[in-house]
Amino acid sequence: MKKITYLLFGMMLFIVLSACNSGEEDENKLVVYSPNSEDIINTIIPMFEQETDIEVELVSAGTGELLKRIETEAGNPNGDIMFGGSKAQMLGQAGLFEEYTSANNDKMLSDHQNVDGFLTPYGADGSVILVNTDLIGDIEINGYEDLLNPELKGKIAGADPASSSSAFAQLTNMLMAMGGDYSSDEGWSYVEELVRNMDGKVASGSGAVHKGVADGEYTVGLTYEDPALSYVRDGAPVEVIYPEEGAVFLDAGVEIIKDAKHMDNAKAFVDFITSEKAQNAFAQELTIRSLGKDVEVADYKKPFDEINVIQEDEEYVEENRNEIVDKYKDVFTGAQE
């Protein structure tokens, strides 16, 4: 009887100790969902881990896919943090995230602070045109209008605005730049002409667009500044064109997923992303625009005063996102006929 008692006690002790060890490991963990480029991930995540001793488990996918995953997991989320995706796309998703204001909120630029409760801007990214300089030849590209050149038919790539936040941002950018708003005939007529000239070239995701241009698969890509500038910085045969008709720069945000299992670690991540150390990395090492005050910008980034920057109507885009996407689907389908 004593042997059985000791055996049971030993088994119970093993289970308790195992549970404690598992809890300790779990407390030192953070699950991050992110559509961000490898450049950002490979720089910022290791910095955070080194700074906090918190181990990050990363799940990479497109913004739309990750938002669907967060919605599906509501009430029992596997993720703790959504790191990336445009502010415009996140504003209508408040119910999926916790309210939290970073300890560094007042150290961010005044127009780029957390005013929505759940969304913390940490950087800005703009819609750009990426050109392969080995393939473009004598064709001159300064803006959207130049993409209608018949010589570029079938040589332009873009992602699907229905599933890619950067592609959606590019769509609303060109509607504003070419038509003055999001519903004008001029803007949508341009989109239809462009889709026809793209000849059905829709990349599998936003990453496939800029990579395809850098690899020579496409001559031109409709993409965003962050990954595009990384190729320039690293010496690839590409050039970043800021549309002369106007480029929109949108805040990217970091959010804590509702009911996150590692809540304290998630808050630590938001605080780190807005810290001076991380913001300097964005400004000097990476290719996204930093939103921290008094940071020095790397020389491979074109100054804002040399870019025709136009403004997004964030409230309109948030309220009419589905209608804009549906309109694009109709235009795209019609252009294939």
Short mmCIF file of C-alpha atoms in Angstrom, two decimals:
data_model
loop_
_atom_site.label_atom_id
_atom_site.label_comp_id
_atom_site.label_asym_id
_atom_site.label_seq_id
_atom_site.Cartn_x
_atom_site.Cartn_y
_atom_site.Cartn_z
CA MET A 1 0.00 0.00 0.00
CA LYS A 2 2.81 2.40 0.83
CA LYS A 3 4.48 1.71 -2.49
CA ILE A 4 1.24 2.53 -4.31
CA THR A 5 0.82 5.70 -2.23
CA TYR A 6 4.39 6.82 -2.98
CA LEU A 7 3.87 6.01 -6.65
CA LEU A 8 0.69 8.07 -6.82
CA PHE A 9 2.34 10.93 -4.94
CA GLY A 10 5.27 10.83 -7.35
CA MET A 11 2.98 10.93 -10.36
CA MET A 12 1.02 13.84 -8.92
CA LEU A 13 4.23 15.72 -8.15
CA PHE A 14 5.46 15.15 -11.71
CA ILE A 15 2.17 16.47 -13.13
CA VAL A 16 2.24 19.56 -10.90
CA LEU A 17 5.86 20.33 -11.73
CA SER A 18 5.21 19.80 -15.43
CA ALA A 19 2.26 22.16 -15.27
CA CYS A 20 4.34 24.77 -13.45
CA ASN A 21 7.15 24.50 -15.98
CA SER A 22 4.65 24.72 -18.83
CA GLY A 23 3.12 27.81 -17.24
CA GLU A 24 6.49 29.46 -16.87
CA GLU A 25 7.29 28.78 -20.52
CA ASP A 26 3.88 30.05 -21.54
CA GLU A 27 4.33 33.27 -19.59
CA ASN A 28 7.49 33.96 -21.57
CA LYS A 29 5.71 33.71 -24.93
CA LEU A 30 4.01 36.04 -27.39
CA VAL A 31 2.15 34.98 -30.55
CA VAL A 32 2.40 37.67 -33.23
CA TYR A 33 0.27 37.74 -36.36
CA SER A 34 1.89 39.89 -39.05
CA PRO A 35 1.64 40.71 -42.76
CA ASN A 36 4.86 42.74 -42.53
CA SER A 37 7.85 42.25 -44.80
CA GLU A 38 10.69 39.93 -43.80
CA ASP A 39 12.89 43.01 -43.45
CA ILE A 40 10.75 44.41 -40.64
CA ILE A 41 10.17 41.05 -39.00
CA ASN A 42 13.83 40.02 -39.06
CA THR A 43 14.89 43.33 -37.51
CA ILE A 44 12.18 44.22 -34.99
CA ILE A 45 11.24 40.79 -33.58
CA PRO A 46 14.81 39.83 -32.52
CA MET A 47 15.24 43.30 -31.00
CA PHE A 48 12.09 42.80 -28.94
CA GLU A 49 13.14 39.31 -27.83
CA GLN A 50 16.56 40.55 -26.78
CA GLU A 51 15.10 43.54 -24.95
CA THR A 52 12.44 41.59 -23.03
CA ASP A 53 13.49 37.91 -23.01
CA ILE A 54 10.02 37.15 -24.37
CA GLU A 55 9.95 34.45 -27.05
CA VAL A 56 7.91 35.35 -30.13
CA GLU A 57 5.96 32.82 -32.15
CA LEU A 58 5.31 34.39 -35.55
CA VAL A 59 2.42 33.73 -37.91
CA SER A 60 2.92 35.45 -41.28
CA ALA A 61 0.11 35.92 -43.80
CA GLY A 62 -1.77 38.66 -45.64
CA THR A 63 -3.74 41.22 -43.65
CA GLY A 64 -7.11 40.00 -44.87
CA GLU A 65 -6.30 36.38 -44.05
CA LEU A 66 -5.08 37.27 -40.57
CA LEU A 67 -8.15 39.37 -39.81
CA LYS A 68 -10.38 36.46 -40.81
CA ARG A 69 -8.34 34.20 -38.55
CA ILE A 70 -8.69 36.60 -35.60
CA GLU A 71 -12.43 36.81 -36.20
CA THR A 72 -12.74 33.02 -36.36
CA GLU A 73 -10.74 32.65 -33.13
CA ALA A 74 -12.78 35.29 -31.26
CA GLY A 75 -13.27 34.33 -27.62
CA ASN A 76 -10.36 31.92 -27.61
CA PRO A 77 -7.60 33.52 -29.67
CA ASN A 78 -4.37 31.78 -30.57
CA GLY A 79 -2.71 35.11 -31.35
CA ASP A 80 -1.85 37.98 -29.02
CA ILE A 81 -0.72 40.77 -31.37
CA MET A 82 -1.59 42.01 -34.83
CA PHE A 83 1.58 43.72 -36.08
CA GLY A 84 0.97 45.52 -39.37
CA GLY A 85 -1.83 46.31 -41.78
CA SER A 86 -3.03 49.80 -42.65
CA LYS A 87 -4.86 51.96 -40.16
CA ALA A 88 -7.70 52.43 -42.65
CA GLN A 89 -8.30 48.69 -42.79
CA MET A 90 -8.20 48.26 -39.02
CA LEU A 91 -10.49 51.13 -38.00
CA GLY A 92 -13.62 49.10 -38.67
CA GLN A 93 -12.35 46.14 -36.63
CA ALA A 94 -12.37 47.62 -33.11
CA GLY A 95 -14.36 44.68 -31.74
CA LEU A 96 -11.47 42.31 -32.46
CA PHE A 97 -8.95 44.19 -30.33
CA GLU A 98 -8.26 45.36 -26.79
CA GLU A 99 -8.04 49.02 -25.86
CA TYR A 100 -4.51 49.97 -24.87
CA THR A 101 -2.48 53.17 -25.09
CA SER A 102 1.28 52.85 -25.27
CA ALA A 103 3.43 54.34 -22.55
CA ASN A 104 5.25 56.15 -25.38
CA ASN A 105 2.17 57.61 -27.03
CA ASP A 106 3.20 61.23 -26.45
CA LYS A 107 6.61 60.54 -28.04
CA MET A 108 4.99 59.89 -31.40
CA LEU A 109 4.21 62.61 -33.95
CA SER A 110 1.10 64.50 -32.87
CA ASP A 111 -0.96 63.46 -35.92
CA HIS A 112 0.03 59.81 -35.54
CA GLN A 113 -0.84 58.93 -31.96
CA ASN A 114 -3.38 56.45 -30.62
CA VAL A 115 -6.69 58.31 -30.67
CA ASP A 116 -8.91 55.31 -31.37
CA GLY A 117 -8.18 53.42 -28.14
CA PHE A 118 -7.14 50.12 -29.68
CA LEU A 119 -4.93 51.11 -32.63
CA THR A 120 -1.35 52.27 -32.13
CA PRO A 121 0.30 53.74 -35.24
CA TYR A 122 4.02 52.92 -35.43
CA GLY A 123 5.00 53.72 -39.02
CA ALA A 124 3.70 55.02 -42.34
CA ASP A 125 3.83 53.42 -45.75
CA GLY A 126 2.99 54.79 -49.17
CA SER A 127 1.70 53.40 -52.45
CA VAL A 128 4.43 53.38 -55.09
CA ILE A 129 5.28 52.00 -58.52
CA LEU A 130 8.27 49.66 -58.66
CA VAL A 131 10.13 49.43 -61.98
CA ASN A 132 12.72 46.89 -63.08
CA THR A 133 15.42 49.06 -64.66
CA ASP A 134 16.84 46.14 -66.65
CA LEU A 135 13.51 45.56 -68.40
CA ILE A 136 11.90 48.98 -68.74
CA GLY A 137 14.09 50.14 -71.64
CA ASP A 138 13.15 53.60 -72.98
CA ILE A 139 9.66 53.60 -71.49
CA GLU A 140 9.32 56.52 -69.09
CA ILE A 141 7.22 56.12 -65.97
CA ASN A 142 6.50 59.07 -63.71
CA GLY A 143 3.02 58.21 -62.56
CA TYR A 144 -0.21 56.31 -63.04
CA GLU A 145 -1.01 57.71 -66.48
CA ASP A 146 2.20 56.21 -67.88
CA LEU A 147 1.03 52.71 -66.92
CA LEU A 148 -1.55 52.83 -69.72
CA ASN A 149 1.27 52.66 -72.29
CA PRO A 150 0.38 49.77 -74.67
CA GLU A 151 4.02 48.67 -74.59
CA LEU A 152 3.46 47.64 -70.95
CA LYS A 153 0.48 45.39 -71.68
CA GLY A 154 0.84 42.19 -69.67
CA LYS A 155 4.01 43.44 -67.98
CA ILE A 156 2.38 45.09 -64.94
CA ALA A 157 1.53 43.17 -61.78
CA GLY A 158 -0.63 43.98 -58.79
CA ALA A 159 -2.28 42.06 -55.96
CA ASP A 160 -6.00 41.59 -55.25
CA PRO A 161 -7.52 44.54 -53.29
CA ALA A 162 -10.06 42.15 -51.78
CA SER A 163 -7.38 40.24 -49.86
CA SER A 164 -4.33 42.53 -49.72
CA SER A 165 -4.32 45.72 -47.64
CA SER A 166 -1.52 47.23 -49.71
CA ALA A 167 -3.38 46.48 -52.95
CA PHE A 168 -6.53 48.06 -51.53
CA ALA A 169 -4.49 51.11 -50.49
CA GLN A 170 -3.08 51.29 -54.02
CA LEU A 171 -6.61 51.15 -55.44
CA THR A 172 -7.92 53.98 -53.27
CA ASN A 173 -4.72 55.94 -53.96
CA MET A 174 -5.22 55.79 -57.74
CA LEU A 175 -8.94 56.58 -57.43
CA MET A 176 -8.11 59.71 -55.45
CA ALA A 177 -5.14 60.67 -57.65
CA MET A 178 -6.88 60.09 -61.00
CA GLY A 179 -10.45 61.05 -60.12
CA GLY A 180 -10.32 63.29 -57.06
CA ASP A 181 -12.45 60.94 -54.95
CA TYR A 182 -13.48 57.29 -54.65
CA SER A 183 -16.61 57.24 -56.79
CA SER A 184 -15.88 59.46 -59.79
CA ASP A 185 -16.25 58.11 -63.32
CA GLU A 186 -12.76 59.42 -64.12
CA GLY A 187 -11.13 57.39 -61.36
CA TRP A 188 -12.93 54.13 -62.16
CA SER A 189 -12.41 54.59 -65.90
CA TYR A 190 -8.70 54.79 -65.23
CA VAL A 191 -8.83 51.62 -63.10
CA GLU A 192 -10.65 49.80 -65.90
CA GLU A 193 -8.06 50.88 -68.49
CA LEU A 194 -5.23 49.85 -66.18
CA VAL A 195 -6.75 46.43 -65.49
CA ARG A 196 -7.02 45.85 -69.23
CA ASN A 197 -3.38 46.80 -69.70
CA MET A 198 -2.39 44.46 -66.87
CA ASP A 199 -3.95 41.69 -68.93
CA GLY A 200 -5.11 39.66 -65.96
CA LYS A 201 -1.78 39.75 -64.11
CA VAL A 202 -2.87 39.37 -60.48
CA ALA A 203 -0.12 38.21 -58.13
CA SER A 204 -0.83 35.64 -55.42
CA GLY A 205 -0.14 38.29 -52.75
CA SER A 206 1.51 41.63 -52.16
CA GLY A 207 4.90 39.98 -51.59
CA ALA A 208 4.78 38.32 -55.00
CA VAL A 209 4.44 41.72 -56.69
CA HIS A 210 7.63 43.41 -55.52
CA LYS A 211 9.58 40.15 -55.59
CA GLY A 212 8.38 39.48 -59.11
CA VAL A 213 9.63 42.89 -60.29
CA ALA A 214 13.00 42.50 -58.56
CA ASP A 215 13.39 39.00 -60.03
CA GLY A 216 12.53 40.17 -63.53
CA GLU A 217 9.21 38.34 -63.78
CA TYR A 218 7.40 41.66 -64.23
CA THR A 219 8.56 45.00 -65.60
CA VAL A 220 6.35 47.08 -63.33
CA GLY A 221 4.60 46.42 -60.03
CA LEU A 222 1.94 48.27 -58.04
CA THR A 223 3.25 47.91 -54.53
CA TYR A 224 4.16 49.82 -51.38
CA GLU A 225 7.21 51.73 -50.24
CA ASP A 226 8.58 49.51 -47.48
CA PRO A 227 9.59 46.41 -49.47
CA ALA A 228 10.23 48.46 -52.62
CA LEU A 229 12.85 50.61 -50.90
CA SER A 230 14.54 47.56 -49.42
CA TYR A 231 15.47 46.43 -52.94
CA VAL A 232 16.90 49.88 -53.71
CA ARG A 233 18.87 49.89 -50.48
CA ASP A 234 20.26 46.44 -51.24
CA GLY A 235 21.31 47.29 -54.81
CA ALA A 236 18.66 45.44 -56.86
CA PRO A 237 18.00 46.69 -60.44
CA VAL A 238 14.83 48.55 -59.51
CA GLU A 239 13.58 52.11 -59.15
CA VAL A 240 10.81 53.38 -56.89
CA ILE A 241 8.42 55.83 -58.56
CA TYR A 242 6.14 58.03 -56.48
CA PRO A 243 3.13 58.77 -58.72
CA GLU A 244 3.31 62.37 -59.87
CA GLU A 245 -0.50 62.51 -59.65
CA GLY A 246 -0.14 61.94 -55.90
CA ALA A 247 0.91 59.28 -53.37
CA VAL A 248 -1.03 58.44 -50.21
CA PHE A 249 0.89 57.50 -47.07
CA LEU A 250 -1.08 55.47 -44.54
CA ASP A 251 -0.27 54.67 -40.94
CA ALA A 252 0.45 51.06 -40.09
CA GLY A 253 -0.81 49.89 -36.72
CA VAL A 254 -0.13 47.40 -33.97
CA GLU A 255 -3.06 46.04 -31.95
CA ILE A 256 -3.60 43.67 -29.04
CA ILE A 257 -6.01 40.88 -29.97
CA LYS A 258 -9.14 40.70 -27.81
CA ASP A 259 -8.74 38.31 -24.85
CA ALA A 260 -5.07 37.72 -25.67
CA LYS A 261 -3.63 34.92 -23.52
CA HIS A 262 -0.34 36.77 -22.98
CA MET A 263 -1.76 40.20 -22.22
CA ASP A 264 1.21 41.66 -20.31
CA ASN A 265 3.62 40.53 -23.02
CA ALA A 266 1.34 42.01 -25.67
CA LYS A 267 1.37 45.39 -23.90
CA ALA A 268 5.17 45.16 -23.66
CA PHE A 269 5.31 44.62 -27.42
CA VAL A 270 3.21 47.72 -28.14
CA ASP A 271 5.41 49.76 -25.80
CA PHE A 272 8.55 48.46 -27.50
CA ILE A 273 7.32 49.19 -31.04
CA THR A 274 6.77 52.83 -30.05
CA SER A 275 10.04 53.11 -28.13
CA GLU A 276 12.94 55.28 -29.26
CA LYS A 277 15.01 52.19 -30.03
CA ALA A 278 12.42 50.67 -32.37
CA GLN A 279 11.49 53.98 -33.99
CA ASN A 280 15.14 54.72 -34.76
CA ALA A 281 15.41 51.28 -36.36
CA PHE A 282 12.41 52.09 -38.57
CA ALA A 283 13.97 55.40 -39.56
CA GLN A 284 17.58 54.37 -40.11
CA GLU A 285 17.73 50.62 -40.77
CA LEU A 286 14.37 49.82 -42.33
CA THR A 287 12.34 51.22 -45.19
CA ILE A 288 9.06 52.11 -43.49
CA ARG A 289 8.57 55.71 -42.36
CA SER A 290 9.10 56.20 -38.64
CA LEU A 291 6.43 58.11 -36.68
CA GLY A 292 8.63 58.90 -33.68
CA LYS A 293 9.54 62.47 -32.89
CA ASP A 294 13.06 63.72 -33.65
CA VAL A 295 14.37 60.67 -35.52
CA GLU A 296 16.97 60.90 -38.29
CA VAL A 297 15.87 59.49 -41.64
CA ALA A 298 18.15 57.30 -43.78
CA ASP A 299 19.46 58.86 -47.00
CA TYR A 300 17.89 56.15 -49.21
CA LYS A 301 14.42 57.50 -48.38
CA LYS A 302 13.11 60.29 -50.57
CA PRO A 303 12.13 63.28 -48.40
CA PHE A 304 8.43 63.96 -48.06
CA ASP A 305 8.86 67.47 -49.44
CA GLU A 306 9.94 65.95 -52.77
CA ILE A 307 6.85 63.75 -53.04
CA ASN A 308 3.37 64.87 -54.07
CA VAL A 309 1.60 63.55 -50.98
CA ILE A 310 -2.20 63.47 -51.09
CA GLN A 311 -4.53 62.63 -48.22
CA GLU A 312 -6.80 59.63 -47.76
CA ASP A 313 -10.35 60.18 -46.54
CA GLU A 314 -10.02 57.52 -43.85
CA GLU A 315 -13.60 57.82 -42.61
CA TYR A 316 -15.06 57.37 -46.09
CA VAL A 317 -12.78 54.43 -46.89
CA GLU A 318 -13.66 52.74 -43.61
CA GLU A 319 -17.40 53.09 -44.21
CA ASN A 320 -17.31 52.14 -47.89
CA ARG A 321 -14.56 49.51 -48.08
CA ASN A 322 -16.89 46.69 -49.17
CA GLU A 323 -18.52 48.84 -51.84
CA ILE A 324 -15.11 49.85 -53.25
CA VAL A 325 -13.95 46.23 -53.34
CA ASP A 326 -17.20 45.07 -54.97
CA LYS A 327 -16.89 47.81 -57.59
CA TYR A 328 -13.34 46.71 -58.32
CA LYS A 329 -14.44 43.09 -58.72
CA ASP A 330 -17.05 44.17 -61.27
CA VAL A 331 -14.50 46.28 -63.15
CA PHE A 332 -11.92 43.47 -63.12
CA THR A 333 -14.43 40.88 -64.33
CA GLY A 334 -15.67 43.19 -67.08
CA ALA A 335 -12.12 43.88 -68.24
CA GLN A 336 -11.50 40.15 -68.81
CA GLU A 337 -14.40 39.81 -71.24
#
